[in-house]
JSON list of C-alpha atoms in Angstrom, two decimals:
[
{"chain": "Y", "resi": 16, "resn": "MET", "atom": "CA", "xyz": [2.09, -4.73, 31.24]},
{"chain": "Y", "resi": 17, "resn": "LYS", "atom": "CA", "xyz": [2.54, -5.09, 27.48]},
{"chain": "Y", "resi": 18, "resn": "VAL", "atom": "CA", "xyz": [4.01, -8.15, 25.98]},
{"chain": "Y", "resi": 19, "resn": "SER", "atom": "CA", "xyz": [5.02, -8.85, 22.43]},
{"chain": "Y", "resi": 20, "resn": "PHE", "atom": "CA", "xyz": [4.38, -12.37, 20.86]},
{"chain": "Y", "resi": 21, "resn": "SER", "atom": "CA", "xyz": [5.97, -12.97, 17.45]},
{"chain": "Y", "resi": 22, "resn": "PHE", "atom": "CA", "xyz": [5.70, -16.15, 15.41]},
{"chain": "Y", "resi": 23, "resn": "PRO", "atom": "CA", "xyz": [5.22, -17.45, 11.82]},
{"chain": "Y", "resi": 24, "resn": "TYR", "atom": "CA", "xyz": [1.40, -17.99, 11.06]},
{"chain": "Y", "resi": 25, "resn": "SER", "atom": "CA", "xyz": [0.56, -18.90, 7.47]},
{"chain": "Y", "resi": 26, "resn": "ARG", "atom": "CA", "xyz": [-3.11, -18.93, 8.18]},
{"chain": "Y", "resi": 27, "resn": "CYS", "atom": "CA", "xyz": [-3.19, -15.07, 9.06]},
{"chain": "Y", "resi": 28, "resn": "TRP", "atom": "CA", "xyz": [-4.60, -13.19, 6.05]},
{"chain": "Y", "resi": 29, "resn": "ALA", "atom": "CA", "xyz": [-1.81, -10.55, 6.32]},
{"chain": "Y", "resi": 30, "resn": "CYS", "atom": "CA", "xyz": [0.94, -13.09, 6.31]},
{"chain": "Y", "resi": 31, "resn": "SER", "atom": "CA", "xyz": [-0.57, -14.86, 3.34]},
{"chain": "Y", "resi": 32, "resn": "VAL", "atom": "CA", "xyz": [-0.65, -11.74, 1.14]},
{"chain": "Y", "resi": 33, "resn": "THR", "atom": "CA", "xyz": [2.81, -10.73, 2.44]},
{"chain": "Y", "resi": 34, "resn": "THR", "atom": "CA", "xyz": [4.59, -13.95, 1.68]},
{"chain": "Y", "resi": 35, "resn": "ASN", "atom": "CA", "xyz": [2.69, -14.94, -1.49]},
{"chain": "Y", "resi": 36, "resn": "GLU", "atom": "CA", "xyz": [2.15, -11.64, -3.25]},
{"chain": "Y", "resi": 37, "resn": "GLY", "atom": "CA", "xyz": [5.05, -9.55, -1.86]},
{"chain": "Y", "resi": 38, "resn": "ALA", "atom": "CA", "xyz": [2.66, -7.03, -0.19]},
{"chain": "Y", "resi": 39, "resn": "TYR", "atom": "CA", "xyz": [3.32, -4.78, 2.67]},
{"chain": "Y", "resi": 40, "resn": "VAL", "atom": "CA", "xyz": [0.47, -4.74, 5.11]},
{"chain": "Y", "resi": 41, "resn": "ARG", "atom": "CA", "xyz": [0.00, -1.73, 7.73]},
{"chain": "Y", "resi": 42, "resn": "PHE", "atom": "CA", "xyz": [-2.79, -2.20, 10.25]},
{"chain": "Y", "resi": 43, "resn": "MET", "atom": "CA", "xyz": [-4.79, 0.96, 10.71]},
{"chain": "Y", "resi": 44, "resn": "SER", "atom": "CA", "xyz": [-7.56, -0.11, 13.10]},
{"chain": "Y", "resi": 45, "resn": "TRP", "atom": "CA", "xyz": [-8.52, -3.18, 15.05]},
{"chain": "Y", "resi": 46, "resn": "LYS", "atom": "CA", "xyz": [-11.80, -3.77, 16.79]},
{"chain": "Y", "resi": 47, "resn": "ARG", "atom": "CA", "xyz": [-13.15, -6.71, 18.81]},
{"chain": "Y", "resi": 48, "resn": "GLY", "atom": "CA", "xyz": [-16.87, -7.20, 18.53]},
{"chain": "Y", "resi": 49, "resn": "GLY", "atom": "CA", "xyz": [-19.20, -9.64, 20.27]},
{"chain": "Y", "resi": 50, "resn": "ASP", "atom": "CA", "xyz": [-18.37, -12.55, 18.01]},
{"chain": "Y", "resi": 51, "resn": "CYS", "atom": "CA", "xyz": [-15.67, -11.24, 15.70]},
{"chain": "Y", "resi": 52, "resn": "ILE", "atom": "CA", "xyz": [-12.51, -9.27, 15.11]},
{"chain": "Y", "resi": 53, "resn": "ARG", "atom": "CA", "xyz": [-12.58, -6.61, 12.45]},
{"chain": "Y", "resi": 54, "resn": "GLU", "atom": "CA", "xyz": [-9.33, -5.23, 10.99]},
{"chain": "Y", "resi": 55, "resn": "THR", "atom": "CA", "xyz": [-8.77, -2.43, 8.62]},
{"chain": "Y", "resi": 56, "resn": "ALA", "atom": "CA", "xyz": [-5.38, -2.22, 7.00]},
{"chain": "Y", "resi": 57, "resn": "GLU", "atom": "CA", "xyz": [-3.62, -0.66, 4.02]},
{"chain": "Y", "resi": 58, "resn": "ILE", "atom": "CA", "xyz": [-1.98, -2.98, 1.49]},
{"chain": "Y", "resi": 59, "resn": "TRP", "atom": "CA", "xyz": [0.69, -1.78, -0.85]},
{"chain": "Y", "resi": 60, "resn": "THR", "atom": "CA", "xyz": [2.59, -3.75, -3.53]},
{"chain": "Y", "resi": 61, "resn": "LYS", "atom": "CA", "xyz": [5.24, -2.86, -6.13]},
{"chain": "Y", "resi": 62, "resn": "ASN", "atom": "CA", "xyz": [2.85, -3.37, -9.14]},
{"chain": "Y", "resi": 63, "resn": "PRO", "atom": "CA", "xyz": [-0.84, -3.53, -10.04]},
{"chain": "Y", "resi": 64, "resn": "GLU", "atom": "CA", "xyz": [-0.70, -7.33, -10.84]},
{"chain": "Y", "resi": 65, "resn": "ASN", "atom": "CA", "xyz": [0.51, -8.10, -7.20]},
{"chain": "Y", "resi": 66, "resn": "LEU", "atom": "CA", "xyz": [-2.10, -5.94, -5.68]},
{"chain": "Y", "resi": 67, "resn": "ASN", "atom": "CA", "xyz": [-4.84, -7.59, -7.81]},
{"chain": "Y", "resi": 68, "resn": "ARG", "atom": "CA", "xyz": [-3.71, -11.05, -6.86]},
{"chain": "Y", "resi": 69, "resn": "ALA", "atom": "CA", "xyz": [-3.65, -9.87, -3.09]},
{"chain": "Y", "resi": 70, "resn": "LEU", "atom": "CA", "xyz": [-7.18, -8.61, -3.14]},
{"chain": "Y", "resi": 71, "resn": "ALA", "atom": "CA", "xyz": [-8.29, -11.77, -5.01]},
{"chain": "Y", "resi": 72, "resn": "ARG", "atom": "CA", "xyz": [-6.68, -13.81, -2.42]},
{"chain": "Y", "resi": 73, "resn": "LEU", "atom": "CA", "xyz": [-8.33, -12.05, 0.28]},
{"chain": "Y", "resi": 74, "resn": "GLU", "atom": "CA", "xyz": [-11.83, -12.35, -1.43]},
{"chain": "Y", "resi": 75, "resn": "HIS", "atom": "CA", "xyz": [-11.51, -16.05, -1.12]},
{"chain": "Y", "resi": 76, "resn": "TYR", "atom": "CA", "xyz": [-9.75, -16.05, 2.25]},
{"chain": "Y", "resi": 77, "resn": "PRO", "atom": "CA", "xyz": [-11.57, -19.02, 4.01]},
{"chain": "Y", "resi": 78, "resn": "ALA", "atom": "CA", "xyz": [-11.40, -17.71, 7.62]},
{"chain": "Y", "resi": 79, "resn": "ALA", "atom": "CA", "xyz": [-13.03, -14.40, 6.76]},
{"chain": "Y", "resi": 80, "resn": "SER", "atom": "CA", "xyz": [-16.78, -13.88, 7.11]},
{"chain": "Y", "resi": 81, "resn": "SER", "atom": "CA", "xyz": [-16.65, -10.74, 5.24]},
{"chain": "Y", "resi": 82, "resn": "PHE", "atom": "CA", "xyz": [-14.05, -8.79, 3.03]},
{"chain": "Y", "resi": 83, "resn": "SER", "atom": "CA", "xyz": [-14.44, -5.17, 1.43]},
{"chain": "Y", "resi": 84, "resn": "ILE", "atom": "CA", "xyz": [-12.23, -2.82, -0.36]},
{"chain": "Y", "resi": 85, "resn": "MET", "atom": "CA", "xyz": [-12.84, 0.73, 1.21]},
{"chain": "Y", "resi": 86, "resn": "SER", "atom": "CA", "xyz": [-10.60, 2.53, -1.20]},
{"chain": "Y", "resi": 87, "resn": "ARG", "atom": "CA", "xyz": [-7.96, 1.96, -3.81]},
{"chain": "Y", "resi": 88, "resn": "SER", "atom": "CA", "xyz": [-5.26, 3.96, -5.40]},
{"chain": "Y", "resi": 89, "resn": "GLU", "atom": "CA", "xyz": [-4.16, 2.74, -8.97]},
{"chain": "Y", "resi": 90, "resn": "LYS", "atom": "CA", "xyz": [-1.30, 5.30, -8.93]},
{"chain": "Y", "resi": 91, "resn": "GLU", "atom": "CA", "xyz": [0.25, 4.08, -5.72]},
{"chain": "Y", "resi": 92, "resn": "ASN", "atom": "CA", "xyz": [-0.75, 0.34, -6.19]},
{"chain": "Y", "resi": 93, "resn": "SER", "atom": "CA", "xyz": [-2.40, 0.26, -2.69]},
{"chain": "Y", "resi": 94, "resn": "ALA", "atom": "CA", "xyz": [-5.91, -0.30, -1.23]},
{"chain": "Y", "resi": 95, "resn": "VAL", "atom": "CA", "xyz": [-7.45, 0.08, 2.15]},
{"chain": "Y", "resi": 96, "resn": "VAL", "atom": "CA", "xyz": [-9.32, -3.11, 3.20]},
{"chain": "Y", "resi": 97, "resn": "ARG", "atom": "CA", "xyz": [-11.57, -4.31, 5.93]},
{"chain": "Y", "resi": 98, "resn": "VAL", "atom": "CA", "xyz": [-11.50, -7.90, 6.88]},
{"chain": "Y", "resi": 99, "resn": "THR", "atom": "CA", "xyz": [-13.77, -9.56, 9.38]},
{"chain": "Y", "resi": 100, "resn": "ILE", "atom": "CA", "xyz": [-12.81, -12.78, 11.17]},
{"chain": "Y", "resi": 101, "resn": "PRO", "atom": "CA", "xyz": [-15.42, -14.75, 13.32]},
{"chain": "Y", "resi": 102, "resn": "ALA", "atom": "CA", "xyz": [-14.16, -15.51, 16.91]},
{"chain": "Y", "resi": 103, "resn": "ASN", "atom": "CA", "xyz": [-14.10, -19.29, 16.33]},
{"chain": "Y", "resi": 104, "resn": "ARG", "atom": "CA", "xyz": [-11.68, -18.92, 13.60]},
{"chain": "Y", "resi": 105, "resn": "CYS", "atom": "CA", "xyz": [-9.30, -16.40, 15.12]},
{"chain": "Y", "resi": 106, "resn": "PRO", "atom": "CA", "xyz": [-6.77, -17.53, 17.76]},
{"chain": "Y", "resi": 107, "resn": "LEU", "atom": "CA", "xyz": [-6.38, -14.01, 18.70]},
{"chain": "Y", "resi": 108, "resn": "TYR", "atom": "CA", "xyz": [-9.85, -13.72, 20.07]},
{"chain": "Y", "resi": 109, "resn": "GLU", "atom": "CA", "xyz": [-9.35, -16.59, 22.51]},
{"chain": "Y", "resi": 110, "resn": "ILE", "atom": "CA", "xyz": [-5.99, -15.30, 23.80]},
{"chain": "Y", "resi": 111, "resn": "LEU", "atom": "CA", "xyz": [-7.67, -11.84, 24.51]},
{"chain": "Y", "resi": 112, "resn": "ASP", "atom": "CA", "xyz": [-10.65, -13.53, 26.17]},
{"chain": "Y", "resi": 113, "resn": "SER", "atom": "CA", "xyz": [-8.48, -15.81, 28.35]},
{"chain": "Y", "resi": 114, "resn": "PHE", "atom": "CA", "xyz": [-5.26, -13.98, 29.18]},
{"chain": "Y", "resi": 115, "resn": "SER", "atom": "CA", "xyz": [-5.42, -10.15, 28.39]},
{"chain": "Y", "resi": 116, "resn": "SER", "atom": "CA", "xyz": [-6.23, -7.67, 31.29]},
{"chain": "Y", "resi": 117, "resn": "ARG", "atom": "CA", "xyz": [-7.92, -5.42, 28.66]},
{"chain": "Y", "resi": 118, "resn": "SER", "atom": "CA", "xyz": [-9.69, -7.96, 26.37]},
{"chain": "Y", "resi": 119, "resn": "SER", "atom": "CA", "xyz": [-11.83, -5.11, 24.76]},
{"chain": "Y", "resi": 120, "resn": "ALA", "atom": "CA", "xyz": [-9.00, -2.93, 23.81]},
{"chain": "Y", "resi": 121, "resn": "PRO", "atom": "CA", "xyz": [-7.32, -3.05, 20.40]},
{"chain": "Y", "resi": 122, "resn": "VAL", "atom": "CA", "xyz": [-4.00, -4.88, 20.37]},
{"chain": "Y", "resi": 123, "resn": "GLU", "atom": "CA", "xyz": [-0.82, -3.79, 18.36]},
{"chain": "Y", "resi": 124, "resn": "GLU", "atom": "CA", "xyz": [-0.32, -5.94, 15.31]},
{"chain": "Y", "resi": 125, "resn": "ARG", "atom": "CA", "xyz": [2.15, -6.14, 12.46]},
{"chain": "Y", "resi": 126, "resn": "VAL", "atom": "CA", "xyz": [3.39, -8.60, 9.97]},
{"chain": "Y", "resi": 127, "resn": "ASP", "atom": "CA", "xyz": [7.14, -8.68, 8.79]},
{"chain": "Y", "resi": 128, "resn": "THR", "atom": "CA", "xyz": [7.96, -9.55, 5.17]},
{"chain": "Y", "resi": 129, "resn": "ASP", "atom": "CA", "xyz": [9.16, -12.97, 6.07]},
{"chain": "Y", "resi": 130, "resn": "GLY", "atom": "CA", "xyz": [5.58, -13.88, 7.38]},
{"chain": "Y", "resi": 131, "resn": "ARG", "atom": "CA", "xyz": [6.04, -13.52, 11.10]},
{"chain": "Y", "resi": 132, "resn": "VAL", "atom": "CA", "xyz": [3.03, -11.99, 12.84]},
{"chain": "Y", "resi": 133, "resn": "HIS", "atom": "CA", "xyz": [3.65, -9.79, 15.97]},
{"chain": "Y", "resi": 134, "resn": "TRP", "atom": "CA", "xyz": [1.12, -9.22, 18.60]},
{"chain": "Y", "resi": 135, "resn": "VAL", "atom": "CA", "xyz": [1.33, -6.84, 21.51]},
{"chain": "Y", "resi": 136, "resn": "ILE", "atom": "CA", "xyz": [-1.22, -7.60, 24.22]},
{"chain": "Y", "resi": 137, "resn": "GLN", "atom": "CA", "xyz": [-1.85, -6.15, 27.69]},
{"chain": "Y", "resi": 138, "resn": "VAL", "atom": "CA", "xyz": [-1.50, -8.79, 30.39]},
{"chain": "Y", "resi": 139, "resn": "ALA", "atom": "CA", "xyz": [-1.60, -8.66, 34.19]},
{"chain": "Y", "resi": 140, "resn": "ASN", "atom": "CA", "xyz": [1.71, -10.31, 34.92]},
{"chain": "Y", "resi": 141, "resn": "MET", "atom": "CA", "xyz": [4.41, -12.59, 33.49]},
{"chain": "Y", "resi": 142, "resn": "ARG", "atom": "CA", "xyz": [2.60, -15.76, 34.55]},
{"chain": "Y", "resi": 143, "resn": "LYS", "atom": "CA", "xyz": [-0.25, -14.77, 32.28]},
{"chain": "Y", "resi": 144, "resn": "ALA", "atom": "CA", "xyz": [2.17, -13.95, 29.45]},
{"chain": "Y", "resi": 145, "resn": "ARG", "atom": "CA", "xyz": [3.72, -17.42, 29.72]},
{"chain": "Y", "resi": 146, "resn": "LEU", "atom": "CA", "xyz": [0.33, -19.16, 29.78]},
{"chain": "Y", "resi": 147, "resn": "ALA", "atom": "CA", "xyz": [-0.64, -17.06, 26.77]},
{"chain": "Y", "resi": 148, "resn": "ALA", "atom": "CA", "xyz": [2.58, -18.20, 24.92]},
{"chain": "Y", "resi": 149, "resn": "ALA", "atom": "CA", "xyz": [1.70, -21.64, 25.65]},
{"chain": "Y", "resi": 150, "resn": "ARG", "atom": "CA", "xyz": [-1.78, -21.37, 24.21]},
{"chain": "Y", "resi": 151, "resn": "ILE", "atom": "CA", "xyz": [-0.59, -19.59, 21.24]},
{"chain": "Y", "resi": 152, "resn": "ARG", "atom": "CA", "xyz": [1.93, -22.39, 20.49]},
{"chain": "Y", "resi": 153, "resn": "GLU", "atom": "CA", "xyz": [-0.99, -24.82, 20.82]},
{"chain": "Y", "resi": 154, "resn": "LEU", "atom": "CA", "xyz": [-3.54, -22.82, 18.64]},
{"chain": "Y", "resi": 155, "resn": "THR", "atom": "CA", "xyz": [-1.03, -21.79, 15.88]},
{"chain": "Y", "resi": 156, "resn": "ARG", "atom": "CA", "xyz": [1.05, -25.11, 16.03]},
{"chain": "Y", "resi": 157, "resn": "THR", "atom": "CA", "xyz": [4.29, -23.19, 16.07]},
{"chain": "Y", "resi": 158, "resn": "ASN", "atom": "CA", "xyz": [7.71, -24.07, 17.64]},
{"chain": "Y", "resi": 159, "resn": "SER", "atom": "CA", "xyz": [9.05, -20.61, 16.72]},
{"chain": "Y", "resi": 160, "resn": "LEU", "atom": "CA", "xyz": [7.36, -18.25, 19.15]},
{"chain": "Y", "resi": 161, "resn": "ARG", "atom": "CA", "xyz": [9.34, -15.37, 20.70]},
{"chain": "Y", "resi": 162, "resn": "MET", "atom": "CA", "xyz": [8.03, -13.43, 23.78]},
{"chain": "Y", "resi": 163, "resn": "ARG", "atom": "CA", "xyz": [9.34, -10.28, 25.34]},
{"chain": "Y", "resi": 164, "resn": "ALA", "atom": "CA", "xyz": [8.02, -7.87, 27.88]},
{"chain": "Y", "resi": 165, "resn": "LEU", "atom": "CA", "xyz": [7.86, -4.30, 26.59]},
{"chain": "Y", "resi": 166, "resn": "ARG", "atom": "CA", "xyz": [9.02, -1.88, 29.20]},
{"chain": "Y", "resi": 167, "resn": "GLY", "atom": "CA", "xyz": [8.49, 1.26, 27.27]},
{"chain": "Y", "resi": 168, "resn": "ARG", "atom": "CA", "xyz": [12.24, 1.45, 26.25]},
{"chain": "Y", "resi": 169, "resn": "ILE", "atom": "CA", "xyz": [13.44, 4.73, 24.75]},
{"chain": "Y", "resi": 170, "resn": "PRO", "atom": "CA", "xyz": [16.94, 5.45, 23.36]},
{"chain": "Y", "resi": 171, "resn": "SER", "atom": "CA", "xyz": [19.65, 6.36, 26.09]},
{"chain": "Y", "resi": 172, "resn": "ARG", "atom": "CA", "xyz": [20.24, 10.08, 26.59]},
{"chain": "Y", "resi": 173, "resn": "GLU", "atom": "CA", "xyz": [23.49, 9.88, 24.57]},
{"chain": "Y", "resi": 174, "resn": "GLY", "atom": "CA", "xyz": [21.47, 8.16, 21.87]},
{"chain": "Y", "resi": 175, "resn": "VAL", "atom": "CA", "xyz": [18.83, 10.83, 21.69]},
{"chain": "Y", "resi": 176, "resn": "TYR", "atom": "CA", "xyz": [21.67, 13.55, 21.56]},
{"chain": "Y", "resi": 177, "resn": "ILE", "atom": "CA", "xyz": [23.50, 11.72, 18.68]},
{"chain": "Y", "resi": 178, "resn": "LEU", "atom": "CA", "xyz": [20.09, 11.38, 16.70]},
{"chain": "Y", "resi": 179, "resn": "LYS", "atom": "CA", "xyz": [19.32, 15.09, 17.34]},
{"chain": "Y", "resi": 180, "resn": "ARG", "atom": "CA", "xyz": [22.83, 16.20, 16.11]},
{"chain": "Y", "resi": 181, "resn": "ALA", "atom": "CA", "xyz": [22.66, 14.01, 13.07]},
{"chain": "Y", "resi": 182, "resn": "LEU", "atom": "CA", "xyz": [19.21, 15.53, 12.15]},
{"chain": "Y", "resi": 183, "resn": "GLU", "atom": "CA", "xyz": [20.51, 19.00, 12.77]},
{"chain": "Y", "resi": 184, "resn": "GLU", "atom": "CA", "xyz": [23.70, 18.27, 10.83]},
{"chain": "Y", "resi": 185, "resn": "GLY", "atom": "CA", "xyz": [21.71, 17.02, 7.75]},
{"chain": "Y", "resi": 186, "resn": "TYR", "atom": "CA", "xyz": [22.73, 13.34, 8.06]},
{"chain": "Y", "resi": 187, "resn": "PHE", "atom": "CA", "xyz": [19.10, 12.39, 7.21]},
{"chain": "Y", "resi": 188, "resn": "ASP", "atom": "CA", "xyz": [18.70, 14.94, 4.42]},
{"chain": "Y", "resi": 189, "resn": "VAL", "atom": "CA", "xyz": [18.38, 13.87, 0.76]},
{"chain": "Y", "resi": 190, "resn": "PRO", "atom": "CA", "xyz": [21.07, 14.47, -0.45]},
{"chain": "Y", "resi": 191, "resn": "ARG", "atom": "CA", "xyz": [23.02, 14.00, 2.74]},
{"chain": "Y", "resi": 192, "resn": "ARG", "atom": "CA", "xyz": [24.86, 17.21, 3.91]},
{"chain": "Y", "resi": 193, "resn": "ILE", "atom": "CA", "xyz": [27.31, 15.29, 6.18]},
{"chain": "Y", "resi": 194, "resn": "SER", "atom": "CA", "xyz": [28.74, 11.78, 6.06]},
{"chain": "Y", "resi": 195, "resn": "SER", "atom": "CA", "xyz": [29.00, 9.38, 8.94]},
{"chain": "Y", "resi": 196, "resn": "ARG", "atom": "CA", "xyz": [32.71, 10.07, 9.33]},
{"chain": "Y", "resi": 197, "resn": "GLU", "atom": "CA", "xyz": [32.29, 13.64, 9.31]},
{"chain": "Y", "resi": 198, "resn": "LEU", "atom": "CA", "xyz": [29.56, 13.41, 11.97]},
{"chain": "Y", "resi": 199, "resn": "ALA", "atom": "CA", "xyz": [31.70, 11.20, 14.18]},
{"chain": "Y", "resi": 200, "resn": "ALA", "atom": "CA", "xyz": [34.48, 13.88, 13.92]},
{"chain": "Y", "resi": 201, "resn": "LYS", "atom": "CA", "xyz": [32.18, 16.63, 14.94]},
{"chain": "Y", "resi": 202, "resn": "LEU", "atom": "CA", "xyz": [30.92, 14.57, 17.94]},
{"chain": "Y", "resi": 203, "resn": "ASP", "atom": "CA", "xyz": [34.51, 13.40, 18.89]},
{"chain": "Y", "resi": 204, "resn": "LEU", "atom": "CA", "xyz": [33.55, 9.76, 18.57]},
{"chain": "Y", "resi": 205, "resn": "PRO", "atom": "CA", "xyz": [35.26, 6.83, 16.85]},
{"chain": "Y", "resi": 206, "resn": "PHE", "atom": "CA", "xyz": [33.44, 6.07, 13.42]},
{"chain": "Y", "resi": 207, "resn": "SER", "atom": "CA", "xyz": [32.52, 2.61, 14.59]},
{"chain": "Y", "resi": 208, "resn": "THR", "atom": "CA", "xyz": [31.13, 3.74, 17.98]},
{"chain": "Y", "resi": 209, "resn": "LEU", "atom": "CA", "xyz": [28.93, 6.47, 16.26]},
{"chain": "Y", "resi": 210, "resn": "ASN", "atom": "CA", "xyz": [27.68, 3.90, 13.77]},
{"chain": "Y", "resi": 211, "resn": "ALA", "atom": "CA", "xyz": [26.71, 1.41, 16.41]},
{"chain": "Y", "resi": 212, "resn": "LYS", "atom": "CA", "xyz": [24.94, 4.16, 18.74]},
{"chain": "Y", "resi": 213, "resn": "LEU", "atom": "CA", "xyz": [23.16, 5.63, 15.83]},
{"chain": "Y", "resi": 214, "resn": "ARG", "atom": "CA", "xyz": [21.84, 2.33, 14.56]},
{"chain": "Y", "resi": 215, "resn": "ARG", "atom": "CA", "xyz": [20.95, 1.09, 18.01]},
{"chain": "Y", "resi": 216, "resn": "SER", "atom": "CA", "xyz": [18.83, 4.29, 18.85]},
{"chain": "Y", "resi": 217, "resn": "LEU", "atom": "CA", "xyz": [17.10, 4.26, 15.52]},
{"chain": "Y", "resi": 218, "resn": "ARG", "atom": "CA", "xyz": [16.25, 0.52, 15.96]},
{"chain": "Y", "resi": 219, "resn": "THR", "atom": "CA", "xyz": [14.71, 1.36, 19.41]},
{"chain": "Y", "resi": 220, "resn": "ILE", "atom": "CA", "xyz": [12.54, 4.03, 18.04]},
{"chain": "Y", "resi": 221, "resn": "LEU", "atom": "CA", "xyz": [11.52, 2.15, 14.83]},
{"chain": "Y", "resi": 222, "resn": "TYR", "atom": "CA", "xyz": [10.69, -0.96, 16.62]},
{"chain": "Y", "resi": 223, "resn": "ASP", "atom": "CA", "xyz": [8.00, 0.80, 18.58]},
{"chain": "Y", "resi": 224, "resn": "THR", "atom": "CA", "xyz": [6.67, 2.98, 15.88]},
{"chain": "Y", "resi": 225, "resn": "ILE", "atom": "CA", "xyz": [6.43, 0.88, 12.69]},
{"chain": "Y", "resi": 226, "resn": "ARG", "atom": "CA", "xyz": [3.33, -1.20, 12.51]}
]
């Protein structure tokens, strides 16, 4: 089963550049070696100055054994980087070793703009998940851990239908071809009901797709 753990973790390099330099980090690949974890990620910022500061911060990141810039786009203020963290400096390595049912497989990882890191890990059962949560609290010294089992949730049948109609009617077009109130009238739903169902269905999809 897959379990999501989320918590603030200032020592994570991605959290550091996100909270200090206003960067957006998207993890592209994740690999666990014999004695380290290698992460490849895209970093995007609003301006070149922030990108330069983010890259400089990573260059001197104390926990990393190596850091390299694989590509950089001045036009888009973005760069693809590879960061290698030794096993003894990465709490995720121990968590995978001790509790994951697939310790060699990549995990899903993302970082929110407020500095919360999210790990999705495969575990055998909820007992293992609770043990992993306790150890994460210990290793990261956090009292703000959130844990939840991911059961492959998808939007309800009605939610999928509403999203499909909204797409077909041009609700997501730029410029929009139909307003929320017009779409609600076409679907014979109260405006507030349509708004809630649309947002709930979108949130379900986005939560599982954005990394």
